[in-house]
mmCIF file of C-alpha atoms in Angstrom:
data_model
loop_
_atom_site.group_PDB
_atom_site.id
_atom_site.type_symbol
_atom_site.label_atom_id
_atom_site.label_comp_id
_atom_site.label_asym_id
_atom_site.label_seq_id
_atom_site.Cartn_x
_atom_site.Cartn_y
_atom_site.Cartn_z
ATOM 1 C CA MET A 1 -0.012 0.060 -0.115
ATOM 2 C CA ILE A 2 1.059 3.558 -0.762
ATOM 3 C CA ARG A 3 0.904 5.741 2.842
ATOM 4 C CA LYS A 4 -0.276 9.066 1.428
ATOM 5 C CA ARG A 5 -0.297 12.399 3.434
ATOM 6 C CA LEU A 6 -1.852 15.504 2.503
ATOM 7 C CA GLY A 7 0.405 18.892 2.636
ATOM 8 C CA SER A 8 0.862 22.215 1.753
ATOM 9 C CA VAL A 9 3.557 23.898 -0.524
ATOM 10 C CA SER A 10 5.942 26.105 1.804
ATOM 11 C CA SER A 11 8.420 27.170 -0.572
ATOM 12 C CA ILE A 12 10.445 26.057 -3.821
ATOM 13 C CA VAL A 13 13.932 25.423 -2.835
ATOM 14 C CA SER A 14 15.505 24.606 -6.176
ATOM 15 C CA ARG A 15 14.230 24.042 -9.734
ATOM 16 C CA ARG A 16 16.352 21.977 -12.469
ATOM 17 C CA PRO A 17 14.695 20.620 -15.650
ATOM 18 C CA GLY A 18 11.594 18.252 -15.026
ATOM 19 C CA LEU A 19 12.094 18.566 -11.001
ATOM 20 C CA GLU A 20 11.183 20.815 -8.336
ATOM 21 C CA GLU A 21 12.485 20.116 -4.857
ATOM 22 C CA ILE A 22 9.952 21.904 -2.135
ATOM 23 C CA THR A 23 9.335 22.122 1.488
ATOM 24 C CA VAL A 24 5.660 21.042 2.442
ATOM 25 C CA ASP A 25 3.882 21.306 5.621
ATOM 26 C CA ILE A 26 2.519 18.132 6.826
ATOM 27 C CA GLU A 27 0.508 18.282 10.153
ATOM 28 C CA GLY A 28 2.559 21.022 11.436
ATOM 29 C CA ARG A 29 5.989 19.639 10.076
ATOM 30 C CA PRO A 30 8.212 21.064 7.740
ATOM 31 C CA GLU A 31 9.458 18.364 5.427
ATOM 32 C CA ARG A 32 11.263 17.463 2.001
ATOM 33 C CA ALA A 33 9.411 16.709 -1.088
ATOM 34 C CA ILE A 34 10.131 16.078 -4.881
ATOM 35 C CA ASN A 35 7.698 17.491 -7.830
ATOM 36 C CA TYR A 36 7.983 16.255 -11.199
ATOM 37 C CA GLU A 37 6.861 18.700 -13.435
ATOM 38 C CA TYR A 38 6.237 16.007 -16.380
ATOM 39 C CA ILE A 39 3.828 14.076 -13.979
ATOM 40 C CA THR A 40 2.107 16.525 -11.846
ATOM 41 C CA GLY A 41 2.787 20.294 -13.181
ATOM 42 C CA PRO A 42 4.341 22.962 -11.603
ATOM 43 C CA VAL A 43 3.803 23.847 -7.946
ATOM 44 C CA GLU A 44 3.566 27.359 -6.208
ATOM 45 C CA ALA A 45 3.797 28.253 -2.288
ATOM 46 C CA GLY A 46 0.318 27.619 -0.828
ATOM 47 C CA ASP A 47 -0.589 24.626 -3.031
ATOM 48 C CA GLN A 48 -2.328 21.817 -1.342
ATOM 49 C CA VAL A 49 -0.622 18.401 -2.752
ATOM 50 C CA LEU A 50 -1.235 14.563 -2.346
ATOM 51 C CA LEU A 51 2.147 12.778 -1.313
ATOM 52 C CA ASN A 52 3.738 9.733 -1.181
ATOM 53 C CA THR A 53 5.253 9.390 1.898
ATOM 54 C CA THR A 54 5.881 5.575 1.797
ATOM 55 C CA ALA A 55 9.558 5.468 1.533
ATOM 56 C CA VAL A 56 10.434 8.151 4.034
ATOM 57 C CA SER A 57 8.167 6.666 6.551
ATOM 58 C CA ILE A 58 10.357 3.361 6.830
ATOM 59 C CA ASN A 59 13.577 5.263 6.075
ATOM 60 C CA LEU A 60 14.034 3.886 2.424
ATOM 61 C CA GLY A 61 14.625 5.993 -0.502
ATOM 62 C CA THR A 62 17.882 7.899 -1.631
ATOM 63 C CA GLY A 63 17.505 11.593 -0.075
ATOM 64 C CA GLY A 64 14.770 11.156 2.222
ATOM 65 C CA TYR A 65 12.051 13.062 0.039
ATOM 66 C CA HIS A 66 8.295 12.441 -0.102
ATOM 67 C CA PHE A 67 6.701 12.487 -3.709
ATOM 68 C CA VAL A 68 4.028 14.829 -5.046
ATOM 69 C CA MET A 69 1.103 12.554 -6.287
ATOM 70 C CA ALA A 70 -1.215 15.348 -7.187
ATOM 71 C CA VAL A 71 -1.845 19.040 -6.770
ATOM 72 C CA LEU A 72 -5.297 19.313 -5.455
ATOM 73 C CA ASN A 73 -6.259 23.046 -6.152
ATOM 74 C CA ARG A 74 -5.368 23.075 -9.905
ATOM 75 C CA ASN A 75 -6.193 21.285 -12.960
ATOM 76 C CA GLY A 76 -3.357 19.650 -14.625
ATOM 77 C CA SER A 77 -2.445 20.056 -18.310
ATOM 78 C CA ASP A 78 -3.142 17.580 -21.148
ATOM 79 C CA PRO A 79 -0.109 15.975 -22.761
ATOM 80 C CA GLY A 80 0.975 16.461 -26.374
ATOM 81 C CA LEU A 81 -0.299 14.559 -29.081
ATOM 82 C CA GLU A 82 2.879 12.809 -29.821
ATOM 83 C CA GLY A 83 3.441 9.117 -28.940
ATOM 84 C CA HIS A 84 1.155 6.558 -27.701
ATOM 85 C CA ILE A 85 3.807 4.534 -25.619
ATOM 86 C CA MET A 86 2.945 4.192 -21.979
ATOM 87 C CA LYS A 87 5.434 3.947 -19.287
ATOM 88 C CA LEU A 88 4.492 3.298 -15.617
ATOM 89 C CA ARG A 89 1.757 0.905 -17.219
ATOM 90 C CA TYR A 90 -1.538 0.433 -15.462
ATOM 91 C CA THR A 91 -0.713 2.234 -12.501
ATOM 92 C CA PRO A 92 -2.206 5.607 -11.698
ATOM 93 C CA LEU A 93 0.907 7.344 -12.711
ATOM 94 C CA GLN A 94 1.329 6.087 -15.859
ATOM 95 C CA VAL A 95 2.784 8.678 -18.431
ATOM 96 C CA LYS A 96 2.520 8.861 -22.594
ATOM 97 C CA VAL A 97 6.238 9.303 -24.090
ATOM 98 C CA LEU A 98 7.111 9.412 -27.740
ATOM 99 C CA SER A 99 9.469 6.681 -28.319
ATOM 100 C CA SER A 100 12.450 6.376 -30.152
ATOM 101 C CA GLU A 101 10.837 3.384 -32.221
ATOM 102 C CA GLU A 102 7.579 5.810 -32.919
ATOM 103 C CA ARG A 103 10.151 8.170 -34.822
ATOM 104 C CA GLU A 104 10.337 8.707 -38.752
ATOM 105 C CA GLN A 105 13.730 7.407 -38.765
ATOM 106 C CA PRO A 106 15.193 5.574 -41.584
ATOM 107 C CA ALA A 107 17.132 3.767 -38.975
ATOM 108 C CA VAL A 108 14.278 2.809 -37.070
ATOM 109 C CA SER A 109 11.511 1.849 -40.076
ATOM 110 C CA GLY A 110 12.430 -0.938 -42.315
ATOM 111 C CA CYS A 111 15.602 -2.447 -41.273
ATOM 112 C CA GLN A 112 15.361 -3.468 -37.478
ATOM 113 C CA SER A 113 16.312 -7.283 -38.662
ATOM 114 C CA LYS A 114 19.809 -6.306 -39.499
ATOM 115 C CA VAL A 115 20.866 -3.607 -37.133
ATOM 116 C CA SER A 116 24.207 -3.447 -35.786
ATOM 117 C CA LEU A 117 26.371 -1.521 -33.093
ATOM 118 C CA ASP A 118 29.389 -1.682 -35.610
ATOM 119 C CA GLY A 119 31.606 -2.597 -32.313
ATOM 120 C CA MET A 120 30.764 0.382 -30.551
ATOM 121 C CA PRO A 121 31.806 0.159 -26.833
ATOM 122 C CA VAL A 122 29.210 0.336 -24.292
ATOM 123 C CA ILE A 123 30.456 0.797 -20.654
ATOM 124 C CA ILE A 124 28.401 -0.827 -18.674
ATOM 125 C CA CYS A 125 27.757 0.492 -14.743
ATOM 126 C CA SER A 126 26.213 -1.275 -11.870
ATOM 127 C CA LEU A 127 25.621 1.786 -9.988
ATOM 128 C CA HIS A 128 24.538 5.519 -10.932
ATOM 129 C CA SER A 129 27.586 6.736 -8.859
ATOM 130 C CA MET A 130 29.786 5.234 -11.277
ATOM 131 C CA LEU A 131 28.370 7.364 -14.267
ATOM 132 C CA ALA A 132 30.460 10.821 -13.040
ATOM 133 C CA PRO A 133 34.202 9.053 -12.840
ATOM 134 C CA VAL A 134 33.332 6.647 -16.134
ATOM 135 C CA SER A 135 32.186 10.098 -18.181
ATOM 136 C CA ALA A 136 34.969 12.181 -16.681
ATOM 137 C CA ALA A 137 37.794 9.950 -17.447
ATOM 138 C CA LEU A 138 36.394 9.361 -20.723
ATOM 139 C CA ARG A 139 35.765 12.801 -21.844
ATOM 140 C CA SER A 140 39.363 13.943 -20.448
ATOM 141 C CA ARG A 141 41.260 11.457 -22.826
ATOM 142 C CA ALA A 142 39.016 11.271 -25.956
ATOM 143 C CA GLY A 143 38.466 14.975 -25.959
ATOM 144 C CA ASP A 144 35.372 16.561 -27.593
ATOM 145 C CA GLY A 145 35.024 14.460 -30.732
ATOM 146 C CA PRO A 146 32.841 11.427 -29.734
ATOM 147 C CA LYS A 147 29.297 11.647 -28.706
ATOM 148 C CA ILE A 148 28.591 10.300 -25.171
ATOM 149 C CA VAL A 149 25.191 8.904 -24.462
ATOM 150 C CA TYR A 150 24.082 7.843 -21.002
ATOM 151 C CA LEU A 151 21.422 5.008 -21.471
ATOM 152 C CA MET A 152 19.312 4.632 -18.130
ATOM 153 C CA THR A 153 17.923 1.272 -17.420
ATOM 154 C CA ASP A 154 15.047 0.825 -15.257
ATOM 155 C CA GLY A 155 17.250 -0.672 -11.978
ATOM 156 C CA GLY A 156 16.831 2.548 -10.042
ATOM 157 C CA SER A 157 14.976 5.660 -10.210
ATOM 158 C CA LEU A 158 12.459 6.030 -13.076
ATOM 159 C CA PRO A 159 12.238 9.326 -13.602
ATOM 160 C CA ILE A 160 15.856 10.363 -14.982
ATOM 161 C CA TRP A 161 15.339 14.098 -13.399
ATOM 162 C CA PHE A 162 15.606 12.680 -9.981
ATOM 163 C CA SER A 163 19.629 12.411 -10.896
ATOM 164 C CA HIS A 164 21.060 15.865 -9.801
ATOM 165 C CA LEU A 165 24.334 13.921 -11.338
ATOM 166 C CA VAL A 166 22.928 13.659 -14.905
ATOM 167 C CA HIS A 167 21.945 17.347 -14.719
ATOM 168 C CA GLN A 168 25.574 18.250 -13.794
ATOM 169 C CA LEU A 169 27.117 16.185 -16.357
ATOM 170 C CA LYS A 170 24.994 17.324 -19.207
ATOM 171 C CA GLU A 171 25.987 20.792 -18.227
ATOM 172 C CA LYS A 172 29.592 20.247 -18.037
ATOM 173 C CA GLY A 173 29.387 18.518 -21.590
ATOM 174 C CA LEU A 174 30.713 14.966 -20.192
ATOM 175 C CA VAL A 175 27.283 13.209 -21.434
ATOM 176 C CA ASP A 176 25.751 14.759 -24.709
ATOM 177 C CA GLU A 177 22.638 13.111 -24.673
ATOM 178 C CA THR A 178 20.493 10.681 -22.566
ATOM 179 C CA ILE A 179 17.962 7.692 -23.604
ATOM 180 C CA THR A 180 15.628 5.975 -20.520
ATOM 181 C CA CYS A 181 14.394 2.752 -21.870
ATOM 182 C CA GLY A 182 12.270 0.200 -20.244
ATOM 183 C CA HIS A 183 9.792 1.970 -17.724
ATOM 184 C CA ALA A 184 12.777 4.584 -16.910
ATOM 185 C CA PHE A 185 11.517 8.129 -18.782
ATOM 186 C CA GLY A 186 12.592 11.579 -18.977
ATOM 187 C CA GLY A 187 15.605 11.349 -21.063
ATOM 188 C CA ASP A 188 16.382 13.524 -24.267
ATOM 189 C CA TYR A 189 14.674 10.118 -25.811
ATOM 190 C CA GLU A 190 12.836 7.046 -24.895
ATOM 191 C CA ALA A 191 13.160 3.205 -25.776
ATOM 192 C CA VAL A 192 11.041 0.261 -25.187
ATOM 193 C CA ASN A 193 13.937 -1.546 -23.992
ATOM 194 C CA ILE A 194 17.695 -2.093 -23.800
ATOM 195 C CA TYR A 195 18.062 -3.394 -27.344
ATOM 196 C CA SER A 196 16.140 -0.532 -28.885
ATOM 197 C CA GLY A 197 18.053 1.885 -26.584
ATOM 198 C CA LEU A 198 21.281 1.005 -27.703
ATOM 199 C CA ILE A 199 19.922 0.877 -31.385
ATOM 200 C CA TRP A 200 18.515 4.497 -31.115
ATOM 201 C CA ALA A 201 22.045 5.798 -29.648
ATOM 202 C CA ARG A 202 24.056 4.271 -32.578
ATOM 203 C CA ALA A 203 21.846 5.794 -35.048
ATOM 204 C CA ASN A 204 22.121 8.753 -34.108
ATOM 205 C CA GLY A 205 25.984 8.908 -33.888
ATOM 206 C CA ALA A 206 27.114 7.909 -30.260
ATOM 207 C CA GLY A 207 30.942 7.217 -30.409
ATOM 208 C CA ALA A 208 30.007 5.257 -26.878
ATOM 209 C CA VAL A 209 27.255 4.488 -24.677
ATOM 210 C CA ILE A 210 27.584 4.300 -20.655
ATOM 211 C CA ALA A 211 24.519 1.831 -19.947
ATOM 212 C CA ALA A 212 23.537 2.559 -16.084
ATOM 213 C CA MET A 213 20.506 2.407 -13.544
ATOM 214 C CA GLY A 214 19.417 5.806 -12.101
ATOM 215 C CA PRO A 215 20.339 6.700 -8.241
ATOM 216 C CA GLY A 216 18.832 3.968 -5.968
ATOM 217 C CA VAL A 217 20.071 0.256 -6.518
ATOM 218 C CA VAL A 218 17.633 -2.267 -5.118
ATOM 219 C CA GLY A 219 19.544 -4.926 -2.900
ATOM 220 C CA THR A 220 18.219 -7.615 -0.411
ATOM 221 C CA ALA A 221 21.829 -9.062 0.677
ATOM 222 C CA THR A 222 20.984 -12.294 -1.493
ATOM 223 C CA MET A 223 22.741 -13.393 -4.713
ATOM 224 C CA PHE A 224 20.033 -13.045 -7.084
ATOM 225 C CA GLY A 225 17.810 -10.127 -5.398
ATOM 226 C CA ASN A 226 19.287 -7.093 -6.526
ATOM 227 C CA THR A 227 18.917 -4.659 -9.874
ATOM 228 C CA ALA A 228 22.727 -4.422 -10.682
ATOM 229 C CA ILE A 229 22.033 -8.161 -11.843
ATOM 230 C CA GLU A 230 21.114 -6.450 -14.894
ATOM 231 C CA GLN A 231 24.723 -5.614 -15.824
ATOM 232 C CA GLY A 232 25.070 -9.383 -16.858
ATOM 233 C CA GLU A 233 22.032 -8.868 -19.229
ATOM 234 C CA ILE A 234 22.957 -5.932 -20.915
ATOM 235 C CA VAL A 235 26.573 -7.620 -21.377
ATOM 236 C CA ASN A 236 24.229 -10.219 -23.491
ATOM 237 C CA ALA A 237 22.420 -7.334 -25.241
ATOM 238 C CA VAL A 238 25.422 -5.282 -26.432
ATOM 239 C CA ASN A 239 27.074 -9.035 -27.762
ATOM 240 C CA VAL A 240 23.868 -9.550 -29.480
ATOM 241 C CA LEU A 241 23.845 -6.481 -31.146
ATOM 242 C CA GLY A 242 27.290 -6.480 -32.191
ATOM 243 C CA GLY A 243 28.863 -4.132 -29.690
ATOM 244 C CA ARG A 244 31.775 -3.968 -27.280
ATOM 245 C CA ALA A 245 30.899 -4.621 -23.909
ATOM 246 C CA ILE A 246 33.097 -3.327 -21.288
ATOM 247 C CA ALA A 247 31.855 -3.908 -17.476
ATOM 248 C CA VAL A 248 32.650 -2.067 -14.761
ATOM 249 C CA PRO A 249 33.187 -3.939 -11.837
ATOM 250 C CA ARG A 250 32.081 -2.794 -8.280
ATOM 251 C CA ILE A 251 35.331 -2.803 -6.208
ATOM 252 C CA SER A 252 35.542 -1.585 -3.011
ATOM 253 C CA PHE A 253 37.717 -1.839 0.383
ATOM 254 C CA ALA A 254 36.099 0.904 2.135
ATOM 255 C CA ASP A 255 32.514 -1.001 2.753
ATOM 256 C CA SER A 256 31.950 -2.857 5.783
ATOM 257 C CA ARG A 257 29.738 -5.493 4.284
ATOM 258 C CA PRO A 258 31.323 -8.625 3.358
ATOM 259 C CA ARG A 259 29.538 -9.461 0.495
ATOM 260 C CA HIS A 260 30.822 -6.010 -0.870
ATOM 261 C CA PHE A 261 34.432 -6.269 0.138
ATOM 262 C CA GLY A 262 37.081 -6.314 -2.836
ATOM 263 C CA ILE A 263 34.505 -7.321 -5.932
ATOM 264 C CA SER A 264 30.933 -6.989 -4.818
ATOM 265 C CA HIS A 265 28.815 -10.021 -5.079
ATOM 266 C CA HIS A 266 26.813 -8.109 -7.379
ATOM 267 C CA THR A 267 29.589 -8.025 -9.717
ATOM 268 C CA LEU A 268 30.675 -11.599 -9.299
ATOM 269 C CA THR A 269 27.018 -12.745 -9.810
ATOM 270 C CA ALA A 270 26.152 -10.612 -12.821
ATOM 271 C CA LEU A 271 29.516 -11.373 -14.962
ATOM 272 C CA GLY A 272 29.838 -14.776 -13.210
ATOM 273 C CA LYS A 273 26.390 -16.408 -13.948
ATOM 274 C CA ILE A 274 24.442 -13.911 -15.862
ATOM 275 C CA ALA A 275 26.476 -12.823 -18.930
ATOM 276 C CA LEU A 276 26.521 -15.580 -21.212
ATOM 277 C CA THR A 277 28.963 -13.843 -23.502
ATOM 278 C CA GLY A 278 32.318 -12.144 -22.868
ATOM 279 C CA CYS A 279 33.104 -8.577 -22.135
ATOM 280 C CA THR A 280 36.009 -6.673 -21.363
ATOM 281 C CA MET A 281 36.432 -5.996 -17.252
ATOM 282 C CA VAL A 282 38.959 -3.296 -16.604
ATOM 283 C CA ILE A 283 40.809 -2.934 -13.183
ATOM 284 C CA PRO A 284 42.947 -0.335 -11.740
ATOM 285 C CA PRO A 285 46.582 -1.459 -10.460
ATOM 286 C CA LEU A 286 46.002 -2.410 -6.940
ATOM 287 C CA GLY A 287 48.395 -3.148 -3.918
ATOM 288 C CA GLU A 288 49.520 -6.748 -3.673
ATOM 289 C CA LYS A 289 47.279 -7.819 -0.428
ATOM 290 C CA LYS A 290 44.285 -6.049 -2.494
ATOM 291 C CA LYS A 291 45.267 -7.473 -5.619
ATOM 292 C CA SER A 292 45.348 -10.919 -4.342
ATOM 293 C CA VAL A 293 41.703 -10.844 -3.078
ATOM 294 C CA VAL A 294 40.738 -9.633 -6.763
ATOM 295 C CA GLU A 295 41.980 -12.270 -8.302
ATOM 296 C CA LYS A 296 40.884 -14.925 -6.008
ATOM 297 C CA GLN A 297 37.471 -13.820 -6.500
ATOM 298 C CA LEU A 298 37.787 -13.351 -10.192
ATOM 299 C CA LEU A 299 39.069 -17.166 -10.295
ATOM 300 C CA GLU A 300 36.096 -18.691 -7.841
ATOM 301 C CA SER A 301 33.167 -16.796 -9.865
ATOM 302 C CA GLY A 302 34.448 -18.259 -13.301
ATOM 303 C CA ILE A 303 35.061 -14.517 -14.582
ATOM 304 C CA LEU A 304 38.421 -15.416 -15.617
ATOM 305 C CA LEU A 305 37.146 -18.287 -17.983
ATOM 306 C CA LYS A 306 34.520 -15.922 -19.676
ATOM 307 C CA HIS A 307 35.792 -12.780 -19.945
ATOM 308 C CA GLN A 308 38.837 -10.469 -20.669
ATOM 309 C CA VAL A 309 40.425 -8.549 -17.488
ATOM 310 C CA VAL A 310 42.900 -5.741 -18.251
ATOM 311 C CA GLU A 311 44.313 -3.415 -16.436
ATOM 312 C CA MET A 312 44.772 0.375 -16.551
ATOM 313 C CA ASP A 313 46.208 3.080 -14.671
ATOM 314 C CA PRO A 314 44.120 6.026 -14.218
ATOM 315 C CA GLY A 315 46.766 8.125 -12.516
ATOM 316 C CA PRO A 316 45.347 10.875 -10.089
ATOM 317 C CA VAL A 317 41.710 10.256 -9.881
ATOM 318 C CA GLU A 318 41.195 13.421 -7.995
ATOM 319 C CA ASN A 319 42.863 15.196 -10.862
ATOM 320 C CA ILE A 320 40.177 13.473 -13.412
ATOM 321 C CA LEU A 321 37.169 14.601 -11.429
ATOM 322 C CA GLY A 322 38.812 17.763 -10.125
ATOM 323 C CA ALA A 323 39.155 18.995 -13.981
ATOM 324 C CA TYR A 324 35.372 19.242 -14.383
ATOM 325 C CA GLY A 325 34.713 20.439 -10.979
ATOM 326 C CA LEU A 326 33.043 17.352 -9.858
ATOM 327 C CA SER A 327 32.750 16.404 -6.161
ATOM 328 C CA ILE A 328 30.980 12.855 -5.636
ATOM 329 C CA THR A 329 30.393 9.952 -3.288
ATOM 330 C CA THR A 330 29.114 6.699 -3.154
ATOM 331 C CA MET A 331 27.317 5.233 -0.623
ATOM 332 C CA GLY A 332 28.544 8.353 1.159
ATOM 333 C CA ARG A 333 32.111 7.783 0.377
ATOM 334 C CA ASP A 334 34.351 10.311 -1.480
ATOM 335 C CA VAL A 335 37.319 9.532 -3.493
ATOM 336 C CA SER A 336 39.671 9.834 -0.441
ATOM 337 C CA LYS A 337 37.426 7.290 1.671
ATOM 338 C CA ASP A 338 37.028 4.858 -1.158
ATOM 339 C CA PRO A 339 39.632 5.178 -3.978
ATOM 340 C CA GLU A 340 39.558 1.854 -5.489
ATOM 341 C CA PHE A 341 35.862 2.278 -6.200
ATOM 342 C CA PHE A 342 36.509 5.369 -8.360
ATOM 343 C CA ALA A 343 40.130 4.444 -9.804
ATOM 344 C CA THR A 344 38.214 1.578 -11.206
ATOM 345 C CA ALA A 345 35.319 3.714 -12.878
ATOM 346 C CA CYS A 346 37.914 6.097 -14.088
ATOM 347 C CA SER A 347 40.099 2.999 -15.701
ATOM 348 C CA ALA A 348 37.430 1.840 -17.956
ATOM 349 C CA GLY A 349 36.404 5.517 -19.021
ATOM 350 C CA LEU A 350 40.043 5.663 -20.224
ATOM 351 C CA TYR A 351 40.383 2.323 -21.573
ATOM 352 C CA THR A 352 37.194 2.990 -23.787
ATOM 353 C CA ALA A 353 38.644 6.281 -24.940
ATOM 354 C CA GLU A 354 42.161 4.501 -26.125
ATOM 355 C CA LEU A 355 39.464 2.321 -27.759
ATOM 356 C CA LEU A 356 38.298 5.444 -30.144
ATOM 357 C CA LYS A 357 41.139 6.995 -30.441
ATOM 358 C CA SER A 358 42.721 3.856 -31.836
ATOM 359 C CA GLY A 359 40.074 4.309 -34.682
ATOM 360 C CA SER A 360 37.907 1.350 -33.529
ATOM 361 C CA ASP A 361 34.926 3.594 -33.643
ATOM 362 C CA GLN A 362 34.181 7.516 -33.754
ATOM 363 C CA GLY A 363 30.482 7.369 -34.194
ATOM 364 C CA THR A 364 28.914 9.472 -36.667
ATOM 365 C CA ASP A 365 25.522 10.345 -37.925
ATOM 366 C CA ARG A 366 24.155 7.737 -40.385
ATOM 367 C CA ASN A 367 21.900 5.088 -41.229
ATOM 368 C CA ILE A 368 23.084 1.845 -39.377
ATOM 369 C CA CYS A 369 21.509 -0.524 -41.958
#
């Protein structure tokens, strides 16, 4: 069930495309909330709103926000005429989008049976926080030439607007375009699934794609009960379409949970069991003791038998992130507290940049049939 409460908008804290961060008064208490303009329209101080307070009530959710379900004192606007694909289907909040598959483009109509990614590199992440170091490292080494596309899956947040990080990366030129696939929505382009999202990215000249969920990975401390498992499925999708799959392992020696020590069990399951086709896993140099832990995990999980594991030194990660004014964390830890996590993500970005610079692929606007 949804825990619902009535509230009154006290103030607009901030606005960015698609999202308003607001304070609301609920039974005399000031609390934080998010309003998605695409779903409920804009709000103003004094508006009466219906709020979904479920996650905050049980201390779940990235950021601790309530979410506006409806603005009660004003009528909503009608959606535009374009598009007929529904996301969040058969729920009270289902939204209509113009999906890339519906667009009048030669690459979409008439040649779906013979599409190829032509070896385009796809960097596959298991956490949203990997997106910034991957894209910063990729851009720093590859330059402004290749178009970098973020393909957001529906493993975490469904509205892309919830990610302040994506807004930052687009402003800084580290991500050129976004595509939201599955039930995720709000990207520059929409796609029904990961396959058509990859196809659309390539059709529109992507030099490289970074595939990752939005904020808020789901985990249950069980082998298969997490959304990061999609990493293995995306490896398969990339290979089916003729791309170059580059997987970012989740490596940390700062996480107190044994299942996430060294290589996270999310990565070990996704790449050791779910990925049925090969990928390249890039890791940074590690000290002898840490390297021994990682090598043992790679061997015992079967990853070494299925995938190519390469080492690349990213150099000072702080310099890569600092060059773009990025100050980011993962699970509340910054670069100084979790250096291996960020170094691993940067290594994948640099490795991909080297592929592009070597002429493997540069991405141009063209029909990919």
